[in-house]
Coordinates of C-alpha atoms in Angstrom, one line a residue:
X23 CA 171.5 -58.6 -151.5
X24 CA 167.8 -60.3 -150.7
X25 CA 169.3 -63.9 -150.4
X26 CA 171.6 -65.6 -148.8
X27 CA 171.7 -69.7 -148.1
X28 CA 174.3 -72.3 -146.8
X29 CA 172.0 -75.0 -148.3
X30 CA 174.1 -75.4 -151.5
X31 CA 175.8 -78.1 -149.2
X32 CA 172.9 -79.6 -148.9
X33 CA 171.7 -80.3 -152.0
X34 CA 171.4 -78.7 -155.9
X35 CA 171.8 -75.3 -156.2
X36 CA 167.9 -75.4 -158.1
X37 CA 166.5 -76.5 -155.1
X38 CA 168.5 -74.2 -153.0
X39 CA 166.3 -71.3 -153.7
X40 CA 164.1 -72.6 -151.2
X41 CA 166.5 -73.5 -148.4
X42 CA 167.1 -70.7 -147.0
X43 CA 169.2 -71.5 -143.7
X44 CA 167.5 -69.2 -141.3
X45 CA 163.7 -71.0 -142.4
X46 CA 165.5 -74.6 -141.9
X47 CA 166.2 -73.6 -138.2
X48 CA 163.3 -72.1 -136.9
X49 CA 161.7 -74.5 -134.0
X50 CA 158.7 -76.4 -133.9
X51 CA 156.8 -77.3 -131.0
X52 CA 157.0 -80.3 -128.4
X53 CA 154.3 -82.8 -128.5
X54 CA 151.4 -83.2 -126.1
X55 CA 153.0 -85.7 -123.5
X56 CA 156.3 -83.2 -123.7
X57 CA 154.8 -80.1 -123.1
X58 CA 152.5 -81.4 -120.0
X59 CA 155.8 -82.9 -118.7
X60 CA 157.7 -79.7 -119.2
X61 CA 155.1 -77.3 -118.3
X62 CA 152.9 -79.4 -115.9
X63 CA 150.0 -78.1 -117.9
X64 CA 148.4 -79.7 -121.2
X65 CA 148.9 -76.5 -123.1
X66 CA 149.1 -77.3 -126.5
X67 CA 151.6 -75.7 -128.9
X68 CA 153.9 -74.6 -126.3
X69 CA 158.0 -74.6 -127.3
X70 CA 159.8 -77.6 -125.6
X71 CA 161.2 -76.2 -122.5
X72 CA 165.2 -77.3 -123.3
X73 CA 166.6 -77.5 -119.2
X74 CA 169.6 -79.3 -119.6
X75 CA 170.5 -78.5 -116.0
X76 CA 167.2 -79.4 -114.6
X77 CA 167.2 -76.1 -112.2
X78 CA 163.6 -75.2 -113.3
X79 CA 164.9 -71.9 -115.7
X80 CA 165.4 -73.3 -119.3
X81 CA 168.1 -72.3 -121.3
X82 CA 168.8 -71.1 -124.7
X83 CA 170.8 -72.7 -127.9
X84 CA 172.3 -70.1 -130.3
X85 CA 174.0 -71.5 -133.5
X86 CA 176.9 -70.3 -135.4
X87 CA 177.8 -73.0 -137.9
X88 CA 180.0 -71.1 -139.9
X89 CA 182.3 -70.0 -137.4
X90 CA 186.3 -71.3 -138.3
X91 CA 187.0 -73.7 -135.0
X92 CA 190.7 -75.2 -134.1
X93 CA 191.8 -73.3 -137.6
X94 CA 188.9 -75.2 -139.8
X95 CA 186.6 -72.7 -141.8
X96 CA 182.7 -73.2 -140.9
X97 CA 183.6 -75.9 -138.5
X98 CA 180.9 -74.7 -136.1
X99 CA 179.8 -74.3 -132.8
X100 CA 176.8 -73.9 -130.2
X101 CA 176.7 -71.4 -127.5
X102 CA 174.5 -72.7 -124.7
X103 CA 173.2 -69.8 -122.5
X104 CA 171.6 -71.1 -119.1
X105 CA 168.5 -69.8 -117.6
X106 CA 168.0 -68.5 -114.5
X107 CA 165.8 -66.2 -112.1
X108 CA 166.1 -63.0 -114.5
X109 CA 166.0 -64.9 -117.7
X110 CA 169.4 -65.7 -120.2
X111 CA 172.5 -65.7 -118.3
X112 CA 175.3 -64.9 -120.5
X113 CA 178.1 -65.5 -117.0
X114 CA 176.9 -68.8 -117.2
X115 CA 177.4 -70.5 -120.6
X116 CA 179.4 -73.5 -122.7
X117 CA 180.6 -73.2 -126.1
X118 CA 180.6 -76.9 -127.3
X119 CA 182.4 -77.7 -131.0
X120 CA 183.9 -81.0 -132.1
X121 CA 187.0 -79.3 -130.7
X122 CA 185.9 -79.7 -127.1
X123 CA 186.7 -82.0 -124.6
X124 CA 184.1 -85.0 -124.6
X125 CA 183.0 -84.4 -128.1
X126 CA 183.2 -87.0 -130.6
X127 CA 185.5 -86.0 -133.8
X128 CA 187.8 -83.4 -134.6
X129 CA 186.8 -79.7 -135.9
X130 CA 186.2 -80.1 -140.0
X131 CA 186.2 -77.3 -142.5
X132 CA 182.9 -77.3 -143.6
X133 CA 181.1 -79.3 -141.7
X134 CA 178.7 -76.6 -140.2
X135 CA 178.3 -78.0 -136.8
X136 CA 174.9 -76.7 -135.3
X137 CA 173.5 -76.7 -138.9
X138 CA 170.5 -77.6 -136.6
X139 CA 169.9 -78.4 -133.2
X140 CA 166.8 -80.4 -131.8
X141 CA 166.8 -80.1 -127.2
X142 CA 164.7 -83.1 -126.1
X143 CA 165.1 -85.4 -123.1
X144 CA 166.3 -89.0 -125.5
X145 CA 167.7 -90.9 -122.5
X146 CA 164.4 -89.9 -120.4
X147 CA 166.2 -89.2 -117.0
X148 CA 164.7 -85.8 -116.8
X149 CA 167.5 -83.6 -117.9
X150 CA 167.2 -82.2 -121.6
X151 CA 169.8 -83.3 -124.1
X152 CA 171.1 -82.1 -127.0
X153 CA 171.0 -83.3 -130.4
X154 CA 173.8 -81.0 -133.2
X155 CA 173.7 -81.7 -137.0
X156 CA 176.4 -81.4 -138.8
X157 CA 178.1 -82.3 -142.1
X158 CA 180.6 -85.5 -142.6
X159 CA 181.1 -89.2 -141.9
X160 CA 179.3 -88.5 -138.5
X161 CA 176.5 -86.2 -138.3
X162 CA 174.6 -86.2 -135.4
X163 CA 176.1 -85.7 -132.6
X164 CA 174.1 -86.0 -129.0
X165 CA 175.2 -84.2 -125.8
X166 CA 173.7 -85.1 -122.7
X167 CA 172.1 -83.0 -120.0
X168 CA 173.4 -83.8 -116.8
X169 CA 172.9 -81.6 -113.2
X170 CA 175.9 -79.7 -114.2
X171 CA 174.7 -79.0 -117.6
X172 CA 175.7 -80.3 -120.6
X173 CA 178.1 -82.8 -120.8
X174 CA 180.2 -85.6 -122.7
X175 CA 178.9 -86.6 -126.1
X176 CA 177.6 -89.8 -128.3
X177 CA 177.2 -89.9 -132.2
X178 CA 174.2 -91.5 -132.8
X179 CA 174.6 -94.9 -134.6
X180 CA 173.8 -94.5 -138.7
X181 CA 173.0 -98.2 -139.6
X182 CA 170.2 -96.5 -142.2
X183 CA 172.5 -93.7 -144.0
X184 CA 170.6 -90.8 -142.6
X185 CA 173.3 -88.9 -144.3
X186 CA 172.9 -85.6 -142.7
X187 CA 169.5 -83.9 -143.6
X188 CA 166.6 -82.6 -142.3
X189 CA 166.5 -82.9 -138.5
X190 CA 163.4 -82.6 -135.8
X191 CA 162.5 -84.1 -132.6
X192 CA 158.5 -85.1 -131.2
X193 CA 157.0 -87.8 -129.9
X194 CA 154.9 -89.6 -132.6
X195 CA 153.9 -92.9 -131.0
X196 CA 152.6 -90.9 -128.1
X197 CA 154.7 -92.7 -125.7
X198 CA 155.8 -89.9 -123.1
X199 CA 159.5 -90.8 -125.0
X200 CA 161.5 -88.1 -127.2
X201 CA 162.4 -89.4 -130.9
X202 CA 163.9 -88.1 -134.0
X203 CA 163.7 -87.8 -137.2
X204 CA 166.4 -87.6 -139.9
X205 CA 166.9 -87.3 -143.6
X206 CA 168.2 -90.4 -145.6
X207 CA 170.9 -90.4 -147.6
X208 CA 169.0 -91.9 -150.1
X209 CA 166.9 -88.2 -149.8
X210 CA 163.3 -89.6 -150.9
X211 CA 163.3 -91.2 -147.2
X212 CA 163.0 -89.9 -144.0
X213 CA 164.6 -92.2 -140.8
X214 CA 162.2 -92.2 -137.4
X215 CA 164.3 -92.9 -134.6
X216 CA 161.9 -93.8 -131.6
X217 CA 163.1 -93.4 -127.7
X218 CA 164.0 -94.0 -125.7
X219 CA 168.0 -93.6 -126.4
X220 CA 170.5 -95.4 -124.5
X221 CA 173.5 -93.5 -123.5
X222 CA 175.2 -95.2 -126.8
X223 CA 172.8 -93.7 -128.9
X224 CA 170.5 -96.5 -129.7
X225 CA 167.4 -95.8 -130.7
X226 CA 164.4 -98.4 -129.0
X227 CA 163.2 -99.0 -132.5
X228 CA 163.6 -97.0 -135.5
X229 CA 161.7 -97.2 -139.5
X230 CA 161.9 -95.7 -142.6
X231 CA 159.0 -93.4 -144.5
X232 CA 158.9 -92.6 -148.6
X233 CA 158.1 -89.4 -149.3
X234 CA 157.8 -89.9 -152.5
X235 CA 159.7 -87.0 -153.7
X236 CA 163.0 -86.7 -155.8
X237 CA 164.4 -84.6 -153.0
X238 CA 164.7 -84.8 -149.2
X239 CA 162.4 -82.1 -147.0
X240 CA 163.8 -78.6 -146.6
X241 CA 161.4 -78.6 -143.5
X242 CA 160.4 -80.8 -141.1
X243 CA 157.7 -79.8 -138.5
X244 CA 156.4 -81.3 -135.7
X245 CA 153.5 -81.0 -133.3
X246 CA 149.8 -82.2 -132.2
X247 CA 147.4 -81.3 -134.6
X248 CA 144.8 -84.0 -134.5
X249 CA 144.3 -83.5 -130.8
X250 CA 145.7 -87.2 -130.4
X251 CA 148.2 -86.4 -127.7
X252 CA 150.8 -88.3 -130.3
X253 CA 153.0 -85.5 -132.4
X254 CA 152.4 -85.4 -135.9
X255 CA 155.2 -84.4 -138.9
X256 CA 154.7 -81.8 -141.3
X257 CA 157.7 -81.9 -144.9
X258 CA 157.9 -79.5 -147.1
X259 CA 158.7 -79.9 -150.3
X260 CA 160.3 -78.1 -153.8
X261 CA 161.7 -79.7 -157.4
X262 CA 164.1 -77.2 -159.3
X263 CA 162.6 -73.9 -159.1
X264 CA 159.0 -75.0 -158.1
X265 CA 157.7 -75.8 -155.0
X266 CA 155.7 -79.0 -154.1
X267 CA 152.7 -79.8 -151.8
X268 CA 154.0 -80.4 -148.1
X269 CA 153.1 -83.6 -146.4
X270 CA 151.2 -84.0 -143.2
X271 CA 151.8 -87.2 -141.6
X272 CA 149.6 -88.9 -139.1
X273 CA 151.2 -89.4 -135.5
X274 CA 150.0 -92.4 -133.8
X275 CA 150.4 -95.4 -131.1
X276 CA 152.5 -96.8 -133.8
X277 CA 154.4 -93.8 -134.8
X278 CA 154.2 -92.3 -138.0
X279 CA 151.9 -93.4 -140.5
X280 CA 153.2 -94.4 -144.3
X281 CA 150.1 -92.7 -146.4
X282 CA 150.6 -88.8 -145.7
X283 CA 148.0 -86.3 -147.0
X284 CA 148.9 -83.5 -149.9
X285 CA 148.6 -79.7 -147.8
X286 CA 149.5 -76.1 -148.7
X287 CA 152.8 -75.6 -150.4
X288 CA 155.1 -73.9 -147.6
X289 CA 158.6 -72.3 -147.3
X290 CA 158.6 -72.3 -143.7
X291 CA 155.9 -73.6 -140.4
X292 CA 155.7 -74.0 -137.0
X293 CA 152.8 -75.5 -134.8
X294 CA 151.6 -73.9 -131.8
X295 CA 147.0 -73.8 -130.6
X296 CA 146.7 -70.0 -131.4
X297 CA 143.0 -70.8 -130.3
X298 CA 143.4 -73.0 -127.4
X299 CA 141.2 -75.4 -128.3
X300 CA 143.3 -78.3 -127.7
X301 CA 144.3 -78.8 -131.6
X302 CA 147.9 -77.3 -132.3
X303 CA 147.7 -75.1 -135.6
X304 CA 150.4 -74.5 -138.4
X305 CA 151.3 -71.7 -139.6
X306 CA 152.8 -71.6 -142.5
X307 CA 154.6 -68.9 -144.9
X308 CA 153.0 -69.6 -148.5
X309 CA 155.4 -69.7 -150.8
X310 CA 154.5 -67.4 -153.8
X311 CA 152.7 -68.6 -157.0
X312 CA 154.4 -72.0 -156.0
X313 CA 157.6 -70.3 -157.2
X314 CA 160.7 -71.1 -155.2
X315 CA 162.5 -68.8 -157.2
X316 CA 160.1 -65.4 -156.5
X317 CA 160.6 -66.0 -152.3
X318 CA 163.5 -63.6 -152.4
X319 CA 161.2 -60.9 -154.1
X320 CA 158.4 -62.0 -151.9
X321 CA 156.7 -59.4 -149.8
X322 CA 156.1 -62.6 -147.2
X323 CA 152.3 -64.2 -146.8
X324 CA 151.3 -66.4 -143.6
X325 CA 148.5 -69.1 -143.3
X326 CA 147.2 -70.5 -140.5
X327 CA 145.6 -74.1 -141.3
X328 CA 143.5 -75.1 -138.1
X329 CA 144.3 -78.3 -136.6
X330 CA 141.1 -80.7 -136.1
X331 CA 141.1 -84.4 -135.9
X332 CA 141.1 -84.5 -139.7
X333 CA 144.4 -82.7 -139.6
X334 CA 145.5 -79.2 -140.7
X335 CA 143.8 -76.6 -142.8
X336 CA 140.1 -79.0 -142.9
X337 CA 137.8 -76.6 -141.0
X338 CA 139.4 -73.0 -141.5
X339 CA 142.6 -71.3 -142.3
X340 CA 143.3 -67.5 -142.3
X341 CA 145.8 -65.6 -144.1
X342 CA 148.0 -62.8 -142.5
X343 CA 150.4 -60.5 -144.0
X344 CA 152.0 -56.7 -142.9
X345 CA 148.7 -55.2 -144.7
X346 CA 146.5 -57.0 -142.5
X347 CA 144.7 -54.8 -139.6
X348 CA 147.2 -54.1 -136.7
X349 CA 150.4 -56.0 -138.2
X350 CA 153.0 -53.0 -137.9
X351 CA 154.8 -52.4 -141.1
X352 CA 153.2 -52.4 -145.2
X353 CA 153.5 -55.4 -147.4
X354 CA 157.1 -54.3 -149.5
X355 CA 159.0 -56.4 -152.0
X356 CA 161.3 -58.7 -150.2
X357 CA 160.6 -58.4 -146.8
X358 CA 159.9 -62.3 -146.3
X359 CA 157.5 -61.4 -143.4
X360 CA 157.3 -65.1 -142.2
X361 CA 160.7 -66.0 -143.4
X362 CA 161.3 -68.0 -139.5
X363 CA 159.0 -68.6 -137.6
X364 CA 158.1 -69.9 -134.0
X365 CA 155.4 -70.7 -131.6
X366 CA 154.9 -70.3 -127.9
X367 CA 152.9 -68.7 -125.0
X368 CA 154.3 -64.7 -124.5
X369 CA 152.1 -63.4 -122.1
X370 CA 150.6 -66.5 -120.3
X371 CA 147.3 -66.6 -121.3
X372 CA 146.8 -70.4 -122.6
X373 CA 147.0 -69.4 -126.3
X374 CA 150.2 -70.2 -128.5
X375 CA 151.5 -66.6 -129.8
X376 CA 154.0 -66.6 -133.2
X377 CA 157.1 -64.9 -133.6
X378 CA 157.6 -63.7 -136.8
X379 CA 161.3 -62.9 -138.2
X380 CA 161.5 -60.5 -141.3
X381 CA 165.2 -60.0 -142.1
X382 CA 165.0 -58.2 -145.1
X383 CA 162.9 -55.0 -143.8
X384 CA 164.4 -51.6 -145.0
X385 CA 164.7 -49.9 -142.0
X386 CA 166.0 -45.9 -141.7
X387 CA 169.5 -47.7 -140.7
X388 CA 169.9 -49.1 -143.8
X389 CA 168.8 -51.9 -146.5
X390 CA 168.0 -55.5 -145.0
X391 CA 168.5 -54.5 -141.5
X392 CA 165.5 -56.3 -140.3
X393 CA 162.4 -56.4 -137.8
X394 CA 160.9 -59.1 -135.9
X395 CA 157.0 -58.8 -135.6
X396 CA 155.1 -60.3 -132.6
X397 CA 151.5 -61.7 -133.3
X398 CA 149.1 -62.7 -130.5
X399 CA 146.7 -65.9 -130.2
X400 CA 143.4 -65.1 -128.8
X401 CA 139.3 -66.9 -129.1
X402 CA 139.2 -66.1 -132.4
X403 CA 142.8 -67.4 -133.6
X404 CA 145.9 -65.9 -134.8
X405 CA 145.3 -62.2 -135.8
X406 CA 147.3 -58.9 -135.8
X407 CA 145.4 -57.2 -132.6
X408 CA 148.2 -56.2 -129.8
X409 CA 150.6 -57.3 -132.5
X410 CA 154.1 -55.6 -131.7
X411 CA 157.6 -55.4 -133.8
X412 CA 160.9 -54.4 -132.8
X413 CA 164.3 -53.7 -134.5
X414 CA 167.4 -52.7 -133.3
X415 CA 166.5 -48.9 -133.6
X416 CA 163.0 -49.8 -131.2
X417 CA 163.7 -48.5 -127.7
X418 CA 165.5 -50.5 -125.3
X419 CA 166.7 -52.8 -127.3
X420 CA 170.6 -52.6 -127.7
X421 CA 172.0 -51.7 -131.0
X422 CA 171.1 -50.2 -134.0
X423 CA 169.8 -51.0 -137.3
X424 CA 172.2 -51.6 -139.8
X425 CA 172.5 -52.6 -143.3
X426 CA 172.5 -56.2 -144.1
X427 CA 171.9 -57.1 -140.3
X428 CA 169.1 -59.8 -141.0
X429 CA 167.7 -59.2 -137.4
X430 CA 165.2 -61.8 -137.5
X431 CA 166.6 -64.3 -139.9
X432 CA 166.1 -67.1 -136.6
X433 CA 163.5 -66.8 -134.0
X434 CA 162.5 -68.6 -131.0
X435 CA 160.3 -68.8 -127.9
X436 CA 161.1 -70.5 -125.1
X437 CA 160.8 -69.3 -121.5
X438 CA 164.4 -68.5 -119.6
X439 CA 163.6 -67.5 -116.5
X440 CA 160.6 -69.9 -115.7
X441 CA 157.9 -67.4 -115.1
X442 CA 155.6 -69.3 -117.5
X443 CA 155.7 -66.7 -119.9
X444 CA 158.4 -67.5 -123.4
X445 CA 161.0 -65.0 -123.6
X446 CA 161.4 -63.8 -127.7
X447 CA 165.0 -64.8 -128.9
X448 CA 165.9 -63.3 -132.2
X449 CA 168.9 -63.9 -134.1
X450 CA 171.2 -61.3 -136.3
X451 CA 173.7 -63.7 -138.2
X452 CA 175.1 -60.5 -140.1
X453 CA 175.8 -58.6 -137.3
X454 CA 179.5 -57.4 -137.3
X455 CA 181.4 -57.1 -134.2
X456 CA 185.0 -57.1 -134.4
X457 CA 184.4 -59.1 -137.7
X458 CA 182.4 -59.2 -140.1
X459 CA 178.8 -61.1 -139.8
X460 CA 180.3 -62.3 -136.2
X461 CA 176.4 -62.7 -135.2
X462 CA 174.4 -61.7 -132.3
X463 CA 171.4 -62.3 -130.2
X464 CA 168.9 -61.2 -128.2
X465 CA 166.5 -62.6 -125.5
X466 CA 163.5 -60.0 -124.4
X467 CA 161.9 -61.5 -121.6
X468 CA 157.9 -62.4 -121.8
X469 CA 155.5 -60.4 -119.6
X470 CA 151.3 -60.0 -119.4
X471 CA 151.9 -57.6 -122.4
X472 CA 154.2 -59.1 -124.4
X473 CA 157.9 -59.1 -125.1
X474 CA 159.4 -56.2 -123.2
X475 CA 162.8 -54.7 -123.3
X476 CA 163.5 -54.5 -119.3
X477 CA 165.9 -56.2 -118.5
X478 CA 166.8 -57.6 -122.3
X479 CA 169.5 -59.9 -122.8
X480 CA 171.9 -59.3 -126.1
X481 CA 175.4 -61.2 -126.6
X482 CA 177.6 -61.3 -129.6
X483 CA 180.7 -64.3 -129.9
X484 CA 183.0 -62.1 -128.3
X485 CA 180.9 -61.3 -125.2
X486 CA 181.0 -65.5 -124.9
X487 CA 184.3 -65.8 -125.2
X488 CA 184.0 -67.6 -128.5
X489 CA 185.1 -67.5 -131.9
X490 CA 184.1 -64.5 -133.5
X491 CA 185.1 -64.1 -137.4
X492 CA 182.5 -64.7 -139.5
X493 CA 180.7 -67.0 -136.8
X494 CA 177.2 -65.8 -137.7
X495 CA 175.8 -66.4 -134.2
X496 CA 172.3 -66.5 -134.0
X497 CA 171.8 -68.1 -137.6
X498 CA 169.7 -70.5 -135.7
X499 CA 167.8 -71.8 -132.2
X500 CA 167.4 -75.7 -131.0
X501 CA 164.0 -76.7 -131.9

């Protein structure tokens, strides 16, 4: 099967087509004021550093919403793996549900916990916090970061309904202070929750943008592209079985503007300066013939829109698929080359590099066992020179490739051992362990030339300790 989605809980099944869970979860990138902070550079496009311990290694969020927690089926959890000197440490780790100590609410079948994730500092006292979606009366839940990690928990005050959509964090006034934005319940509006947040889970100030649309954003984006040093917000959008134009929304010293501008229809985006020239780009997978309905057939097509100061996509964009020179792989029917997506530095040279997950390549081990491809920023942009993939049949890493794996349905980059280099994290939902689609993960660590398998990192629920049947660890990263 080329399709799978939990986003039938989220809204009708004819917009479904679209939400594919793994696209909803890959991560964004941190906005100007966040990534100097994090990185003490201005490098712009680099994934927010989540150090909820604040030792200086920053540590890693792995999903697995559907796994059954205190006997409730999909009641969810997060695995939090902490950083350290040699990258993901799987000896030192928390597994945090609504069953655990501290946490607000009780375990609730279906109610996905870790849908999505967003690691930002929202209190501002240095240590990176944790905000977890989830379905129900309550759904966003915030953990805070503390010296000994994560800790206690708040639900974040719903005065506005956000009902439990779309989640993302920036900083859109500019302000140096983490916010958030959630989906209404009333799903043509989108709730921006400005920081700082007190320890209650107030926001400083907090308004509400139209979209317009009949039906909330399957995506929400967030990064620099006008060069502003405030983030801007990229939705995107689809109505039964057609996509719609995404939105690009201004960031500014007053937040988010009202009046966004029509861009490319998209299925999935993240923001990173593949160019470095101090304007974070999006890249986007193009969604084809504006047909929600053909992405499951869809060989997978990437566009990078240029950030300038008149936004994304105004002075150049570039297209990149698995025919173009250096890619690895052939363009096939249903790949989804591009289906997640995510944005950091690899090798350290300034530019922001894009991981690219494709969980429905046909590999020798079988059918849909998936690949993850690594393109490379450089002068000249986003291209395929130096590009690398790997599976679990490349060398090194542990594993092999199986049917119906979907290694690759989440990536992320983010940097675990603090070298200044992002480590690739890639996510196999449908791994079995014991069980069926238990889930898995696996952290290669970031070096001069790229991702390498030395010393790689790879952990399924049972090697955590957690709740393994059916978890589908690694359906998603914190953004």
């Amino acid at each position: 099967m080329r399709y799978r989605s939990i986003s039938t809980v989220l809204r009708c099944a004819t917009v479904a087509a679209l939400l594919t869970a793994p696209a909803l979860l890959s991560a964004p990138t941190a906005g100007a004021v966040e990534q100097a902070a994090a990185r003490g550079s201005s490098l712009a496009g680099a994934a927010p550093q989540a150090d909820f311990d604040k030792d200086g290694h920053p540590d890693l969020v792995v999903a697995a919403p559907a796994a059954t927690v205190g006997g409730k089926t999909r009641a969810g959890y997060v695995a939090v793996v902490y950083g350290s000197a040699t990258g993901a440490d799987t000896a030192h780790r928390q597994i945090i549900s609504k069953d655990t100590a501290g946490v607000p609410g009780d375990p609730a079948a279906g109610s996905w916990f870790g849908l999505r994730t967003v690691a930002r500092d929202l209190d501002g006292d240095g240590y990176t916090d944790l905000a977890v979606q989830s379905f129900g009366d309550s759904p966003f839940t915030v953990l805070w970061g503390s010296a000994g990690g994560l800790t206690g928990g708040t639900t974040l005050p719903d005065p506005a309904g956000t009902g439990g959509g779309s989640l993302t964090g920036g900083d859109f006034n500019g302000d140096g202070h983490a916010d958030l934005i959630a989906e209404g319940s009333d799903e043509s509006e989108l709730h921006v929750l400005y920081g700082p947040f007190t320890r209650e889970g107030a926001a400083a100030t907090a308004n509400t943008l139209n979209t317009g649309r009949t039906f909330g954003p399957i995506e929400v984006i967030a990064g620099d592209i006008n060069g502003d040093g405030s983030d801007d917000l990229v939705t995107t959008h689809a109505f039964e079985e057609m996509s719609e134009a995404s939105l690009y929304w201004k960031g500014g010293a007053s937040g988010l503007g009202s009046a966004p501008t029509r861009i490319d229809h998209a299925a999935a985006g993240t923001i990173g300066d593949v160019d470095k020239d101090g304007y974070a780009d999006l890249v986007i997978r193009t969604v084809p013939g504006n047909v929600v309905e053909n992405l499951p057939y869809d060989h997978g097509t990437l566009k990078v829109l240029y950030g300038s100061t008149g936004g994304p996509g105004v002075t150049r964009t570039k297209v990149i698929d698995q025919n173009t020179a250096g890619v690895p792989g052939v363009n096939e029917d249903g790949d989804q080359f591009g289906y997640s997506l995510s944005a950091g530095d690899v090798n350290g040279d300034g530019y922001a590099d894009i991981a690219v997950g494709i969980p429905y390549e046909d590999l020798d081990g079988g059918v849909d066992a998936g690949s993850t491809v690594q393109l490379y920023g450089g002068a000249g942009g986003l291209s395929g020179t130096g590009a690398q993939a790997f599976t679990q049949d490349t060398a090194g890493v542990p594993g092999a490739a199986e049917a119906g794996d979907h290694f690759g349905a989440a990536v992320r980059l983010g940097d675990t051992d603090g070298d200044g280099k992002d480590d690739l994290a890639v996510g196999a939902p449908d791994e079995d362990g014991t069980y069926t689609s238990s889930g898995a993960a696996w952290v290669l660590r970031g070096g001069t030339g790229g991702p390498t398998t030395t010393g790689v990192v790879s952990f399924g629920p049972n090697a955590l300790g957690a709740p393994e049947a059916g978890a589908e660890l690694g359906r998603g990263f914190a953004r």
